[in-house]
PDB file of C-alpha atoms in Angstrom:
ATOM      1  CA  VAL A1053     -13.099   3.894 -10.766  1.00 78.00           C
ATOM      2  CA  ILE A1054     -13.321   0.264 -11.754  1.00 79.00           C
ATOM      3  CA  ALA A1055     -14.525  -2.131  -9.103  1.00 76.00           C
ATOM      4  CA  SER A1056     -15.029  -5.879  -9.237  1.00 77.00           C
ATOM      5  CA  SER A1057     -14.877  -8.951  -7.092  1.00 78.00           C
ATOM      6  CA  ALA A1058     -13.357 -10.879 -10.001  1.00 80.00           C
ATOM      7  CA  GLU A1059     -10.013 -12.626  -9.615  1.00 85.00           C
ATOM      8  CA  GLY A1060      -6.849 -10.831 -10.690  1.00 87.00           C
ATOM      9  CA  GLU A1061      -6.639 -12.113 -14.255  1.00 90.00           C
ATOM     10  CA  SER A1062     -10.170 -11.052 -15.196  1.00 89.00           C
ATOM     11  CA  PHE A1063      -9.783  -7.763 -13.377  1.00 88.00           C
ATOM     12  CA  GLY A1064      -6.499  -7.098 -15.204  1.00 91.00           C
ATOM     13  CA  TRP A1065      -8.207  -7.530 -18.567  1.00 92.00           C
ATOM     14  CA  HIS A1066     -11.032  -5.254 -17.430  1.00 89.00           C
ATOM     15  CA  MET A1067      -8.550  -2.583 -16.306  1.00 90.00           C
ATOM     16  CA  GLY A1068      -6.538  -2.864 -19.514  1.00 92.00           C
ATOM     17  CA  TRP A1069      -9.645  -2.535 -21.671  1.00 92.00           C
ATOM     18  CA  ARG A1070     -10.894   0.465 -19.682  1.00 91.00           C
ATOM     19  CA  ALA A1071      -7.509   2.208 -19.700  1.00 92.00           C
ATOM     20  CA  TRP A1072      -7.260   1.724 -23.471  1.00 92.00           C
ATOM     21  CA  GLY A1073     -10.779   3.114 -23.909  1.00 93.00           C
ATOM     22  CA  LEU A1074      -9.920   6.198 -21.875  1.00 92.00           C
ATOM     23  CA  GLY A1075      -6.814   6.870 -23.978  1.00 92.00           C
ATOM     24  CA  ALA A1076      -4.213   6.022 -21.326  1.00 91.00           C
ATOM     25  CA  PRO A1077      -1.680   4.729 -23.892  1.00 87.00           C
ATOM     26  CA  ALA A1078      -1.506   8.213 -25.402  1.00 92.00           C
ATOM     27  CA  ALA A1079      -0.651   9.932 -22.101  1.00 93.00           C
ATOM     28  CA  ALA A1080       2.727  11.655 -22.022  1.00 92.00           C
ATOM     29  CA  ARG A1081       3.531  10.262 -18.565  1.00 94.00           C
ATOM     30  CA  GLN A1082       2.319   6.881 -17.419  1.00 94.00           C
ATOM     31  CA  ALA A1083       2.655   5.215 -14.037  1.00 96.00           C
ATOM     32  CA  PHE A1084       1.252   2.095 -12.416  1.00 95.00           C
ATOM     33  CA  VAL A1085       1.230   2.685  -8.657  1.00 96.00           C
ATOM     34  CA  ALA A1086       0.346  -0.198  -6.364  1.00 94.00           C
ATOM     35  CA  ASP A1087       1.126  -1.819  -3.055  1.00 93.00           C
ATOM     36  CA  GLY A1088       3.229  -4.963  -2.800  1.00 92.00           C
ATOM     37  CA  GLN A1089       0.535  -7.551  -3.554  1.00 92.00           C
ATOM     38  CA  ALA A1090       1.768  -9.975  -6.188  1.00 93.00           C
ATOM     39  CA  VAL A1091      -1.503  -9.809  -8.143  1.00 94.00           C
ATOM     40  CA  ASN A1092      -0.983  -6.077  -8.735  1.00 93.00           C
ATOM     41  CA  TRP A1093       2.436  -6.626 -10.264  1.00 96.00           C
ATOM     42  CA  THR A1094       1.144  -9.519 -12.365  1.00 95.00           C
ATOM     43  CA  ILE A1095      -1.489  -7.138 -13.769  1.00 94.00           C
ATOM     44  CA  HIS A1096       1.269  -4.574 -14.363  1.00 96.00           C
ATOM     45  CA  ARG A1097       3.418  -7.088 -16.282  1.00 95.00           C
ATOM     46  CA  GLN A1098       0.521  -8.469 -18.327  1.00 95.00           C
ATOM     47  CA  HIS A1099      -1.388  -5.293 -19.159  1.00 94.00           C
ATOM     48  CA  PHE A1100       0.587  -2.184 -18.241  1.00 95.00           C
ATOM     49  CA  SER A1101       4.263  -3.053 -18.705  1.00 94.00           C
ATOM     50  CA  HIS A1102       4.712   0.095 -20.817  1.00 94.00           C
ATOM     51  CA  MET A1103       3.972   2.147 -17.689  1.00 95.00           C
ATOM     52  CA  THR A1104       6.512   2.949 -14.995  1.00 97.00           C
ATOM     53  CA  GLY A1105       5.871   0.635 -12.057  1.00 97.00           C
ATOM     54  CA  ILE A1106       5.947   2.438  -8.712  1.00 98.00           C
ATOM     55  CA  LEU A1107       5.617   0.862  -5.296  1.00 98.00           C
ATOM     56  CA  ASP A1108       3.271   3.002  -3.218  1.00 97.00           C
ATOM     57  CA  LEU A1109       5.465   5.172  -0.993  1.00 97.00           C
ATOM     58  CA  MET A1110       3.074   4.976   1.969  1.00 96.00           C
ATOM     59  CA  HIS A1111       3.285   1.185   1.945  1.00 95.00           C
ATOM     60  CA  ALA A1112       7.071   1.321   1.745  1.00 97.00           C
ATOM     61  CA  LEU A1113       7.150   3.687   4.714  1.00 97.00           C
ATOM     62  CA  SER A1114       4.744   1.545   6.724  1.00 96.00           C
ATOM     63  CA  TYR A1115       7.138  -1.414   6.452  1.00 96.00           C
ATOM     64  CA  ALA A1116       9.951   0.867   7.601  1.00 97.00           C
ATOM     65  CA  TRP A1117       7.840   1.938  10.591  1.00 96.00           C
ATOM     66  CA  ARG A1118       7.021  -1.641  11.617  1.00 94.00           C
ATOM     67  CA  ALA A1119      10.630  -2.787  11.249  1.00 95.00           C
ATOM     68  CA  SER A1120      12.060   0.234  13.064  1.00 95.00           C
ATOM     69  CA  SER A1121       9.684  -0.315  15.984  1.00 91.00           C
ATOM     70  CA  ALA A1122      11.413  -3.686  16.460  1.00 90.00           C
ATOM     71  CA  ILE A1123      14.868  -2.085  16.606  1.00 90.00           C
ATOM     72  CA  ASP A1124      16.105  -0.398  19.780  1.00 83.00           C
ATOM     73  CA  ASP A1125      17.148   2.880  18.159  1.00 87.00           C
ATOM     74  CA  SER A1126      14.790   5.865  18.058  1.00 88.00           C
ATOM     75  CA  ALA A1127      16.458   7.287  14.927  1.00 95.00           C
ATOM     76  CA  THR A1128      15.880   4.169  12.809  1.00 96.00           C
ATOM     77  CA  TYR A1129      12.563   5.129  11.232  1.00 97.00           C
ATOM     78  CA  ARG A1130      13.745   8.615  10.264  1.00 97.00           C
ATOM     79  CA  ARG A1131      16.905   7.130   8.731  1.00 97.00           C
ATOM     80  CA  TYR A1132      14.938   4.500   6.778  1.00 97.00           C
ATOM     81  CA  ALA A1133      12.338   7.010   5.602  1.00 98.00           C
ATOM     82  CA  THR A1134      15.096   9.359   4.432  1.00 98.00           C
ATOM     83  CA  TRP A1135      16.904   6.604   2.548  1.00 98.00           C
ATOM     84  CA  ILE A1136      13.673   5.426   0.926  1.00 98.00           C
ATOM     85  CA  TRP A1137      12.799   8.994  -0.114  1.00 98.00           C
ATOM     86  CA  GLN A1138      16.305   9.393  -1.538  1.00 97.00           C
ATOM     87  CA  GLY A1139      16.045   6.125  -3.490  1.00 96.00           C
ATOM     88  CA  GLN A1140      18.688   4.412  -1.342  1.00 98.00           C
ATOM     89  CA  VAL A1141      16.636   1.338  -0.493  1.00 98.00           C
ATOM     90  CA  SER A1142      19.767  -0.802  -0.707  1.00 98.00           C
ATOM     91  CA  ARG A1143      20.977   0.906   2.495  1.00 98.00           C
ATOM     92  CA  VAL A1144      17.742  -0.027   4.278  1.00 98.00           C
ATOM     93  CA  ILE A1145      18.118  -3.607   3.050  1.00 98.00           C
ATOM     94  CA  ALA A1146      21.746  -3.804   4.192  1.00 98.00           C
ATOM     95  CA  GLU A1147      20.910  -2.499   7.655  1.00 96.00           C
ATOM     96  CA  LEU A1148      17.883  -4.791   8.010  1.00 97.00           C
ATOM     97  CA  ARG A1149      20.082  -7.760   7.067  1.00 97.00           C
ATOM     98  CA  GLN A1150      22.469  -6.819   9.860  1.00 96.00           C
ATOM     99  CA  HIS A1151      19.615  -6.570  12.351  1.00 94.00           C
ATOM    100  CA  GLN A1152      18.137  -9.870  11.154  1.00 93.00           C
ATOM    101  CA  HIS A1153      21.511 -11.561  11.549  1.00 94.00           C
ATOM    102  CA  ARG A1154      21.843 -10.117  15.070  1.00 92.00           C
ATOM    103  CA  VAL A1155      18.341 -11.113  16.313  1.00 90.00           C
ATOM    104  CA  GLY A1156      17.922 -14.266  14.256  1.00 87.00           C
ATOM    105  CA  LEU A1157      15.283 -15.492  11.857  1.00 88.00           C
ATOM    106  CA  PRO A1158      11.674 -15.791  12.995  1.00 86.00           C
ATOM    107  CA  GLU A1159      10.413 -19.244  13.818  1.00 85.00           C
ATOM    108  CA  THR A1160       7.624 -20.857  11.808  1.00 84.00           C
ATOM    109  CA  GLY A1161       4.215 -19.637  12.933  1.00 81.00           C
ATOM    110  CA  MET A1162       5.698 -16.609  14.674  1.00 76.00           C
ATOM    111  CA  SER A1163       3.331 -13.729  15.501  1.00 81.00           C
ATOM    112  CA  ALA A1164       3.427 -10.800  13.101  1.00 78.00           C
ATOM    113  CA  ASN A1165       4.254  -8.648  16.138  1.00 81.00           C
ATOM    114  CA  ASP A1166       7.465 -10.512  16.979  1.00 90.00           C
ATOM    115  CA  HIS A1167      10.472  -8.247  16.358  1.00 88.00           C
ATOM    116  CA  ARG A1168      12.230 -10.914  14.270  1.00 92.00           C
ATOM    117  CA  GLU A1169       9.132 -11.296  12.099  1.00 93.00           C
ATOM    118  CA  ARG A1170       8.749  -7.534  11.595  1.00 93.00           C
ATOM    119  CA  ILE A1171      12.343  -7.248  10.426  1.00 95.00           C
ATOM    120  CA  ALA A1172      12.040 -10.310   8.167  1.00 94.00           C
ATOM    121  CA  ARG A1173       8.839  -9.063   6.553  1.00 94.00           C
ATOM    122  CA  ALA A1174      10.298  -5.631   5.852  1.00 96.00           C
ATOM    123  CA  LEU A1175      13.491  -7.134   4.490  1.00 97.00           C
ATOM    124  CA  THR A1176      11.576  -9.435   2.135  1.00 96.00           C
ATOM    125  CA  TYR A1177       9.290  -6.576   1.058  1.00 97.00           C
ATOM    126  CA  TYR A1178      12.204  -4.310   0.155  1.00 98.00           C
ATOM    127  CA  GLU A1179      14.213  -7.053  -1.539  1.00 98.00           C
ATOM    128  CA  ASN A1180      11.203  -7.966  -3.693  1.00 97.00           C
ATOM    129  CA  HIS A1181      10.287  -4.391  -4.618  1.00 97.00           C
ATOM    130  CA  GLU A1182      13.516  -2.394  -4.631  1.00 97.00           C
ATOM    131  CA  HIS A1183      13.321  -2.046  -8.430  1.00 97.00           C
ATOM    132  CA  LEU A1184       9.983  -0.202  -7.999  1.00 98.00           C
ATOM    133  CA  MET A1185      11.275   2.326  -5.468  1.00 98.00           C
ATOM    134  CA  ASP A1186      13.284   4.932  -7.411  1.00 98.00           C
ATOM    135  CA  TYR A1187      11.354   7.804  -5.844  1.00 98.00           C
ATOM    136  CA  PRO A1188      13.804  10.579  -6.843  1.00 98.00           C
ATOM    137  CA  ALA A1189      13.431   9.609 -10.517  1.00 98.00           C
ATOM    138  CA  TYR A1190       9.651   9.430 -10.209  1.00 98.00           C
ATOM    139  CA  ARG A1191       9.566  12.900  -8.640  1.00 98.00           C
ATOM    140  CA  ARG A1192      11.769  14.320 -11.419  1.00 97.00           C
ATOM    141  CA  GLU A1193       9.385  12.822 -13.984  1.00 97.00           C
ATOM    142  CA  GLY A1194       6.335  14.243 -12.207  1.00 96.00           C
ATOM    143  CA  LEU A1195       4.886  10.788 -11.513  1.00 97.00           C
ATOM    144  CA  PRO A1196       2.648   9.939  -8.561  1.00 95.00           C
ATOM    145  CA  LEU A1197       4.201   8.239  -5.548  1.00 96.00           C
ATOM    146  CA  THR A1198       1.102   6.995  -3.772  1.00 95.00           C
ATOM    147  CA  SER A1199      -2.249   5.420  -4.453  1.00 89.00           C
ATOM    148  CA  SER A1200      -3.751   6.849  -1.245  1.00 86.00           C
ATOM    149  CA  HIS A1201      -6.565   8.650  -3.059  1.00 81.00           C
ATOM    150  CA  ILE A1202      -7.623   5.389  -4.716  1.00 81.00           C
ATOM    151  CA  GLU A1203      -7.278   3.415  -1.487  1.00 79.00           C
ATOM    152  CA  SER A1204      -9.644   5.805   0.279  1.00 82.00           C
ATOM    153  CA  THR A1205     -12.128   5.335  -2.573  1.00 80.00           C
ATOM    154  CA  VAL A1206     -11.817   1.552  -2.238  1.00 77.00           C
ATOM    155  CA  LYS A1207     -12.571   1.847   1.475  1.00 80.00           C
ATOM    156  CA  LEU A1208     -15.652   3.921   0.708  1.00 80.00           C
ATOM    157  CA  ILE A1209     -16.900   1.351  -1.805  1.00 75.00           C
ATOM    158  CA  SER A1210     -16.174  -1.485   0.627  1.00 75.00           C
ATOM    159  CA  ALA A1211     -18.106   0.257   3.375  1.00 76.00           C
ATOM    160  CA  ARG A1212     -21.079   0.671   1.050  1.00 73.00           C
ATOM    161  CA  LEU A1213     -21.024  -3.003   0.069  1.00 71.00           C
ATOM    162  CA  LYS A1214     -19.740  -4.731   3.191  1.00 73.00           C
ATOM    163  CA  GLY A1215     -21.111  -2.506   5.934  1.00 70.00           C
ATOM    164  CA  THR A1216     -23.472  -3.605   8.651  1.00 71.00           C
ATOM    165  CA  GLU A1217     -26.938  -4.698   7.571  1.00 71.00           C
ATOM    166  CA  LYS A1218     -25.692  -5.432   4.051  1.00 69.00           C
ATOM    167  CA  PHE A1219     -26.291  -8.954   2.832  1.00 68.00           C
ATOM    168  CA  TRP A1220     -25.541  -9.400  -0.859  1.00 68.00           C
ATOM    169  CA  ARG A1221     -25.418 -12.498  -2.905  1.00 67.00           C
ATOM    170  CA  ARG A1222     -22.178 -12.630  -4.863  1.00 65.00           C
ATOM    171  CA  ASP A1223     -23.852 -11.943  -8.230  1.00 66.00           C
ATOM    172  CA  HIS A1224     -25.822  -8.990  -6.824  1.00 67.00           C
ATOM    173  CA  GLY A1225     -22.765  -7.526  -5.134  1.00 66.00           C
ATOM    174  CA  GLU A1226     -20.846  -7.696  -8.419  1.00 65.00           C
ATOM    175  CA  SER A1227     -23.700  -5.886 -10.203  1.00 65.00           C
ATOM    176  CA  LEU A1228     -23.520  -3.097  -7.639  1.00 64.00           C
ATOM    177  CA  LEU A1229     -19.756  -2.832  -8.065  1.00 65.00           C
ATOM    178  CA  GLN A1230     -20.226  -2.395 -11.800  1.00 64.00           C
ATOM    179  CA  LEU A1231     -22.647   0.486 -11.169  1.00 60.00           C
TER     180      LEU A1231
END
């Protein structure tokens, strides 16, 4: 585990150096699994472009859940989850576009819980990451589909550093992360 409070560029260099040191470039199968944050995909492009980029399946499904809860059809989530699993994200996008057209675009400053906003966010997420969502191919190649095990580790580290009764100066907190 590598942990740091550094900004994305520095952290990307740190990750690249550590991966090289551990022999990652020699691995037969290589994947870079991350959520949709832009900084993750910048790190992928700059330091790990030789690896297959994979959008974390759990994040993809969570956007489907939020969007489907805004649509008055109880079968929507199951349909979206099936299409995502089958690598047919374009079908999810097409259906979300229809729903967005029907309900309208969200207004500026709209609550994240507004049904128009939920649909818009999911639509944008899938349009931006569709190229990272070929889950059938990743399964055939034996690649991981989720970063859940790492995310739980991050939460554990965060709890240790940010929990109650913990007051670190930035430089001390970074030292603890490096340990």
